[in-house]
């Protein structure tokens, strides 16, 4: 497959998501564009080739959210604003004047960071989405705001050019299309289409589902698994799929359409940029974006308006790059490869050499077979060349990606990686007794422990200097644990809130070197640690280690009730009913007896865990009467009763 030509990457902003945008009003003819990350700066770029382009950095005096839209002389930016009197911080969408980047007025606020902003071509409507699942559509002429909620974090919002529809993608894997032509204040139920399976979180390792419309506002293009899907605005039925090949299993993330409406470009999660001709569906080029041999994740991309057949894009490793000569049509005698390293050179090609005058010149021989002077394959550009018919390649081998086991989780808690993204409150545990919340402010952190029944104990606040990341609690004890670090051992700290003796109220234990806490559960008389060495370490409330026994991993999650301890394990390998792997899990139920030094535990029952098709287990726990229950990612709630017969309760 023919590849375009990459420019030399340049650095910009900081690591993480970066957004590039052009003037939505199409009044700017200079080819200028804007870039924003999370460092508080907005860069205004000139419309030259990337290696000659200049930028002017402006700071808005606050943290930006990598969400921006540009219309004429107005720029709309998602950022964190601070009230000068109260010091309260809010996630805000504000209008700025383009040249000076002076804030004109705030538009609306959200409870969490902005994830996407778009403005209609007429400048009448502004749409903003946030990671708090909230979508707001603002009429800038009247000030009316329409609010809608999705079942996932908003990933991308985009108006068509005729101010008719707003397309929205979210982490629940759904595409929603809203009709915005109705009278004031009315927003009908959107057209809802499943694009892919649920995405856990908005982060660089997951697809952004960044969709786009054609310049005429008639067709919608949405990245999906293995292809880019095309929808017609009249019926919103899928009319075309744009593939790389029949055996492609890449997840597409970002797509954009050229200003002439002829070409569609889309990038995959492994740095592959594909360009198709929209009318015919022909795949024109495939270009592998790599830096120092490592593929990079592209997070934003657009077609340059003044440079012919040129794409500008940014990755999550603070680079901006361009790709030109990417609309050359592929012919059947060209190499069928998608890597800039040109694996087709390694394929066994049937080559017949002729003893002619070219054999005296090594450069001529290279050129006749499509290689440049450096030995890189550039394709045979003239189909009428004398030797073009003698270069053939075998079918490229299909690489097999290993199946990754689902990541373990602590039931009743939020994912740990959210801390690295927006430094907000993280729920370490929520159960029938109370909550354990970890708060972060820069490098400082603290843990707040609250009981639902405040008569049990008042609120406990401790400094999180030990980097506790796992916890559990009941009405008698609170257990916190940290994972192993580069210079520290994994540690568990327990506070007995009902202990009479002050010296017995707190105890701690450090695990051996190389062993780390993975999960904690508390029963009526016991506490169980699951460790990275696949041990269950059982402790009494007083801190005596009663028993250590092994489990056959991988461990998925755990829960406990009275003297019952339940561990959910992976059972067998992956199986496929669709493109996504599915797994079988079983719950091993133990009866714990901590009053004796022997026979501290016995396996009572092994129960298969039931989840819906293409769903995953999200929660497991016990009712107040000791009935085991689960809930999957499709919100199917199951009760395991009558000798662990599975009963689906609600959806």
Coordinates of N, CA and C in Angstrom, one line a residue, residues 502-648:
X502 N -6.7 2.2 73.8 CA -6.2 3.1 72.8 C -5.0 2.5 72.0
X503 N -4.2 1.7 72.6 CA -3.0 1.1 71.9 C -3.4 0.0 70.9
X504 N -4.7 -0.5 71.0 CA -5.1 -1.5 70.1 C -6.0 -1.0 69.0
X505 N -6.1 0.3 69.0 CA -7.0 0.9 68.0 C -6.4 0.9 66.5
X506 N -5.1 0.8 66.5 CA -4.5 0.8 65.2 C -3.3 -0.1 65.1
X507 N -3.3 -0.9 64.0 CA -2.1 -1.8 63.8 C -1.9 -1.8 62.3
X508 N -0.7 -2.2 61.9 CA -0.3 -2.3 60.5 C 0.6 -3.4 60.3
X509 N 0.7 -3.8 59.0 CA 1.5 -4.9 58.6 C 2.1 -4.6 57.2
X510 N 3.4 -4.9 57.0 CA 4.0 -4.8 55.7 C 4.2 -6.2 55.1
X511 N 3.9 -6.2 53.8 CA 4.1 -7.5 53.1 C 5.5 -7.7 52.7
X512 N 5.9 -8.9 52.4 CA 7.3 -9.2 52.0 C 7.7 -8.5 50.7
X513 N 8.9 -8.3 50.5 CA 9.4 -7.6 49.3 C 8.9 -8.3 48.0
X514 N 8.4 -7.6 47.1 CA 7.9 -8.1 45.8 C 6.5 -8.6 45.9
X515 N 5.8 -8.5 47.0 CA 4.4 -8.9 47.1 C 3.6 -7.6 47.4
X516 N 2.5 -7.5 46.7 CA 1.7 -6.3 46.8 C 0.2 -6.6 47.0
X517 N -0.5 -5.8 47.8 CA -1.9 -5.9 48.0 C -2.7 -5.6 46.7
X518 N -3.6 -6.5 46.4 CA -4.4 -6.3 45.2 C -5.9 -6.0 45.6
X519 N -6.4 -6.5 46.7 CA -7.7 -6.3 47.1 C -7.9 -6.6 48.6
X520 N -8.9 -6.0 49.2 CA -9.2 -6.2 50.7 C -10.7 -6.4 50.8
X521 N -11.1 -7.3 51.7 CA -12.5 -7.4 52.1 C -12.5 -7.7 53.6
X522 N -13.6 -7.2 54.3 CA -13.8 -7.4 55.7 C -15.0 -8.2 55.9
X523 N -14.9 -9.2 56.7 CA -16.1 -10.0 57.2 C -16.5 -9.6 58.6
X524 N -17.3 -10.5 59.2 CA -17.7 -10.2 60.6 C -16.6 -10.3 61.6
X525 N -15.7 -11.3 61.4 CA -14.7 -11.6 62.4 C -13.3 -11.7 61.7
X526 N -13.2 -11.4 60.4 CA -12.0 -11.6 59.7 C -11.7 -10.5 58.7
X527 N -10.5 -10.5 58.2 CA -10.1 -9.6 57.1 C -9.2 -10.3 56.2
X528 N -9.5 -10.3 54.9 CA -8.7 -11.0 53.9 C -8.0 -10.1 52.9
X529 N -6.7 -10.3 52.8 CA -5.9 -9.6 51.8 C -5.7 -10.5 50.6
X530 N -5.9 -10.1 49.4 CA -5.4 -10.8 48.2 C -4.2 -10.1 47.7
X531 N -3.1 -10.9 47.4 CA -1.8 -10.3 47.0 C -1.4 -10.7 45.6
X532 N -0.4 -10.0 45.1 CA 0.1 -10.2 43.8 C 0.7 -11.6 43.6
X533 N 1.1 -12.2 44.7 CA 1.7 -13.6 44.6 C 0.6 -14.7 44.6
X534 N -0.7 -14.2 44.5 CA -1.8 -15.1 44.5 C -2.0 -15.9 45.8
X535 N -1.9 -15.1 46.9 CA -2.1 -15.5 48.2 C -3.4 -14.8 48.8
X536 N -4.1 -15.5 49.6 CA -5.1 -14.9 50.4 C -4.5 -15.0 51.9
X537 N -4.3 -13.8 52.4 CA -3.8 -13.7 53.8 C -5.0 -13.3 54.7
X538 N -5.3 -14.1 55.7 CA -6.4 -13.9 56.6 C -5.9 -13.4 57.9
X539 N -6.5 -12.3 58.4 CA -6.2 -11.7 59.7 C -7.4 -11.6 60.5
X540 N -7.2 -11.6 61.8 CA -8.2 -11.3 62.8 C -8.3 -9.8 63.0
X541 N -9.4 -9.3 63.6 CA -9.5 -7.9 63.9 C -8.3 -7.4 64.7
X542 N -7.7 -8.2 65.6 CA -6.7 -7.8 66.4 C -5.3 -7.7 65.7
X543 N -5.2 -8.2 64.5 CA -4.0 -8.1 63.7 C -3.2 -9.4 63.6
X544 N -3.8 -10.6 64.1 CA -3.1 -11.8 64.0 C -3.3 -12.5 62.7
X545 N -2.3 -12.9 62.0 CA -2.4 -13.6 60.7 C -2.8 -15.0 61.0
X546 N -4.0 -15.4 60.6 CA -4.5 -16.7 61.0 C -4.2 -17.8 59.9
X547 N -4.2 -17.4 58.7 CA -4.1 -18.4 57.6 C -3.6 -17.7 56.3
X548 N -2.8 -18.4 55.6 CA -2.4 -18.0 54.2 C -2.7 -19.2 53.3
X549 N -3.5 -19.0 52.3 CA -3.8 -20.0 51.4 C -3.8 -19.4 49.9
X550 N -3.6 -20.3 49.0 CA -3.4 -19.8 47.6 C -4.7 -19.8 46.8
X551 N -4.7 -19.1 45.7 CA -5.8 -19.2 44.8 C -5.2 -19.3 43.4
X552 N -6.0 -19.9 42.5 CA -5.6 -20.0 41.1 C -6.2 -18.8 40.4
X553 N -5.3 -18.0 39.9 CA -5.7 -16.7 39.3 C -6.1 -16.9 37.9
X554 N -6.4 -15.7 37.2 CA -6.4 -14.4 37.8 C -7.6 -14.1 38.6
X555 N -7.4 -13.3 39.7 CA -8.5 -12.8 40.6 C -9.1 -11.6 39.9
X556 N -10.4 -11.6 40.0 CA -11.2 -10.5 39.4 C -11.7 -9.5 40.4
X557 N -12.4 -10.0 41.4 CA -12.8 -9.1 42.5 C -13.2 -10.0 43.7
X558 N -13.6 -9.3 44.8 CA -13.9 -10.1 46.1 C -15.0 -9.3 46.8
X559 N -15.7 -10.1 47.7 CA -16.7 -9.5 48.6 C -16.8 -10.4 49.8
X560 N -17.5 -9.9 50.9 CA -17.6 -10.7 52.1 C -18.9 -10.4 52.8
X561 N -19.4 -11.3 53.6 CA -20.6 -11.1 54.5 C -20.6 -12.0 55.6
X562 N -20.7 -11.5 56.9 CA -20.6 -12.3 58.1 C -19.4 -13.2 58.0
X563 N -19.6 -14.6 58.0 CA -18.4 -15.5 57.9 C -18.2 -16.0 56.6
X564 N -18.9 -15.4 55.5 CA -18.7 -15.9 54.1 C -17.7 -14.9 53.4
X565 N -16.8 -15.5 52.6 CA -15.9 -14.8 51.8 C -16.0 -15.3 50.4
X566 N -16.1 -14.4 49.4 CA -16.3 -14.8 48.0 C -15.3 -14.1 47.2
X567 N -14.6 -15.0 46.3 CA -13.6 -14.5 45.4 C -14.0 -14.9 44.0
X568 N -14.0 -13.9 43.1 CA -14.4 -14.2 41.7 C -13.1 -14.4 40.9
X569 N -13.0 -15.5 40.2 CA -11.8 -15.9 39.4 C -12.2 -16.1 37.9
X570 N -11.2 -15.9 37.1 CA -11.3 -16.2 35.7 C -11.3 -17.8 35.5
X571 N -12.3 -18.2 34.7 CA -12.4 -19.7 34.5 C -12.3 -20.0 33.0
X572 N -11.1 -20.5 32.6 CA -10.9 -20.8 31.2 C -10.4 -19.6 30.4
X573 N -10.4 -19.8 29.1 CA -9.9 -18.7 28.2 C -11.0 -17.9 27.6
X574 N -10.7 -17.0 26.7 CA -11.7 -16.2 26.0 C -12.4 -16.9 24.9
X575 N -13.7 -16.5 24.7 CA -14.4 -17.0 23.6 C -15.1 -15.9 22.9
X576 N -15.6 -16.1 21.7 CA -16.0 -15.0 20.9 C -17.4 -15.3 20.3
X577 N -18.4 -14.4 20.5 CA -19.7 -14.4 19.9 C -19.8 -13.1 18.9
X578 N -18.8 -12.2 19.1 CA -18.7 -11.0 18.2 C -17.2 -10.7 18.2
X579 N -16.9 -9.4 17.9 CA -15.5 -9.0 17.7 C -14.8 -8.9 19.1
X580 N -15.6 -8.7 20.2 CA -15.0 -8.5 21.5 C -14.9 -9.9 22.2
X581 N -13.7 -10.1 22.9 CA -13.6 -11.4 23.6 C -14.5 -11.4 24.9
X582 N -15.0 -12.5 25.2 CA -15.8 -12.7 26.4 C -15.1 -13.8 27.3
X583 N -15.4 -13.7 28.6 CA -14.7 -14.6 29.6 C -15.8 -15.1 30.5
X584 N -15.5 -16.4 31.0 CA -16.3 -17.0 32.0 C -15.6 -16.8 33.4
X585 N -16.5 -16.4 34.4 CA -16.0 -16.2 35.7 C -16.8 -17.1 36.7
X586 N -16.1 -17.5 37.7 CA -16.7 -18.3 38.8 C -16.5 -17.6 40.1
X587 N -17.4 -17.8 41.0 CA -17.3 -17.3 42.4 C -17.0 -18.4 43.3
X588 N -15.8 -18.4 44.0 CA -15.5 -19.4 45.0 C -15.9 -18.8 46.4
X589 N -16.8 -19.5 47.0 CA -17.4 -19.1 48.3 C -16.8 -19.9 49.4
X590 N -16.1 -19.2 50.4 CA -15.5 -19.8 51.5 C -16.2 -19.5 52.8
X591 N -16.2 -20.5 53.7 CA -16.7 -20.2 55.1 C -15.5 -20.1 56.0
X592 N -15.3 -18.9 56.6 CA -14.1 -18.5 57.4 C -14.4 -18.8 58.8
X593 N -13.4 -19.5 59.5 CA -13.5 -19.8 60.9 C -12.2 -19.3 61.6
X594 N -12.2 -18.1 62.1 CA -11.0 -17.5 62.6 C -10.8 -17.8 64.1
X595 N -11.8 -18.5 64.7 CA -11.6 -18.8 66.2 C -10.6 -19.9 66.4
X596 N -10.4 -20.7 65.4 CA -9.4 -21.9 65.5 C -8.2 -21.6 64.7
X597 N -7.0 -22.2 65.1 CA -5.8 -22.0 64.4 C -5.8 -23.0 63.2
X598 N -6.6 -24.0 63.2 CA -6.6 -25.0 62.1 C -8.0 -24.9 61.5
X599 N -8.1 -25.3 60.2 CA -9.4 -25.3 59.5 C -10.0 -23.9 59.5
X600 N -9.1 -22.9 59.2 CA -9.6 -21.5 59.2 C -10.5 -21.2 58.1
X601 N -10.5 -22.0 57.0 CA -11.4 -21.8 55.9 C -11.7 -23.1 55.2
X602 N -12.9 -23.1 54.6 CA -13.3 -24.3 53.8 C -14.1 -23.8 52.6
X603 N -13.8 -24.4 51.4 CA -14.5 -24.0 50.2 C -15.9 -24.6 50.3
X604 N -16.9 -23.8 50.3 CA -18.3 -24.2 50.4 C -18.9 -24.5 49.0
X605 N -18.7 -23.6 48.1 CA -19.4 -23.7 46.8 C -18.7 -22.9 45.8
X606 N -18.7 -23.4 44.5 CA -18.2 -22.7 43.4 C -19.4 -22.4 42.4
X607 N -19.6 -21.1 42.2 CA -20.8 -20.7 41.5 C -20.4 -20.0 40.2
X608 N -21.0 -20.4 39.0 CA -20.7 -19.6 37.8 C -21.4 -18.3 37.8
X609 N -20.6 -17.2 37.4 CA -21.2 -15.9 37.4 C -21.8 -15.6 36.0
X610 N -23.1 -15.1 36.1 CA -23.8 -14.9 34.9 C -23.8 -13.4 34.5
X611 N -23.3 -13.1 33.3 CA -23.4 -11.7 32.7 C -24.0 -11.8 31.3
X612 N -24.5 -10.6 30.8 CA -25.1 -10.6 29.5 C -24.1 -10.7 28.4
X613 N -24.6 -11.0 27.2 CA -23.7 -11.1 26.1 C -23.0 -9.8 25.8
X614 N -21.7 -9.9 25.6 CA -20.8 -8.8 25.4 C -20.8 -7.8 26.6
X615 N -21.1 -8.3 27.8 CA -21.1 -7.5 29.0 C -20.0 -8.0 29.9
X616 N -19.7 -7.2 30.9 CA -18.7 -7.5 31.9 C -19.3 -7.3 33.3
X617 N -18.7 -8.0 34.3 CA -19.1 -7.9 35.6 C -18.7 -6.5 36.2
X618 N -19.6 -5.8 36.8 CA -19.3 -4.4 37.3 C -19.4 -4.4 38.8
X619 N -20.1 -5.3 39.4 CA -20.3 -5.3 40.9 C -20.7 -6.6 41.4
X620 N -20.3 -7.0 42.6 CA -20.7 -8.2 43.3 C -20.8 -7.9 44.8
X621 N -21.8 -8.4 45.5 CA -22.0 -8.1 46.9 C -23.1 -9.0 47.5
X622 N -23.3 -8.8 48.8 CA -24.3 -9.5 49.5 C -25.5 -8.6 49.9
X623 N -26.7 -9.1 50.0 CA -27.8 -8.4 50.6 C -27.6 -8.4 52.1
X624 N -28.5 -7.7 52.8 CA -28.5 -7.7 54.2 C -28.8 -9.0 54.8
X625 N -29.4 -9.9 54.0 CA -29.7 -11.3 54.5 C -28.8 -12.4 54.0
X626 N -27.7 -11.9 53.3 CA -26.7 -12.9 52.9 C -26.9 -13.5 51.6
X627 N -27.7 -12.9 50.7 CA -27.9 -13.4 49.3 C -26.8 -12.8 48.4
X628 N -26.1 -13.6 47.7 CA -25.1 -13.1 46.7 C -25.8 -12.5 45.5
X629 N -25.3 -11.3 45.1 CA -25.9 -10.6 43.9 C -24.8 -10.0 43.1
X630 N -25.1 -9.9 41.8 CA -24.2 -9.3 40.8 C -24.9 -8.3 39.9
X631 N -24.1 -7.4 39.3 CA -24.6 -6.5 38.3 C -23.6 -6.4 37.2
X632 N -24.0 -6.5 35.9 CA -23.0 -6.4 34.8 C -23.1 -5.0 34.2
X633 N -22.3 -4.8 33.1 CA -22.2 -3.5 32.5 C -23.4 -3.1 31.7
X634 N -24.4 -4.1 31.5 CA -25.7 -3.7 30.9 C -26.8 -3.5 32.0
X635 N -26.3 -3.4 33.2 CA -27.2 -3.1 34.3 C -28.2 -4.3 34.6
X636 N -27.8 -5.5 34.2 CA -28.6 -6.7 34.6 C -28.2 -7.1 36.0
X637 N -29.2 -7.1 36.9 CA -29.0 -7.5 38.3 C -29.4 -8.9 38.5
X638 N -28.5 -9.7 39.0 CA -28.8 -11.2 39.2 C -28.7 -11.5 40.7
X639 N -29.6 -12.4 41.1 CA -29.6 -12.8 42.5 C -29.4 -14.3 42.5
X640 N -28.4 -14.8 43.3 CA -28.0 -16.2 43.4 C -28.6 -16.8 44.6
X641 N -29.8 -17.5 44.4 CA -30.5 -18.0 45.5 C -30.9 -19.4 45.2
X642 N -31.6 -20.1 46.2 CA -32.0 -21.5 46.1 C -30.9 -22.4 45.6
X643 N -29.9 -22.5 46.5 CA -28.7 -23.2 46.2 C -28.0 -22.7 45.0
X644 N -27.9 -21.3 44.9 CA -27.2 -20.6 43.9 C -27.8 -20.8 42.5
X645 N -29.1 -20.9 42.5 CA -29.8 -20.8 41.2 C -29.8 -19.3 40.8
X646 N -29.5 -19.0 39.6 CA -29.4 -17.6 39.1 C -30.7 -17.1 38.7
X647 N -31.1 -16.0 39.3 CA -32.4 -15.3 38.9 C -32.1 -13.9 38.5
X648 N -32.5 -13.6 37.3 CA -32.3 -12.2 36.8 C -33.4 -11.4 37.4

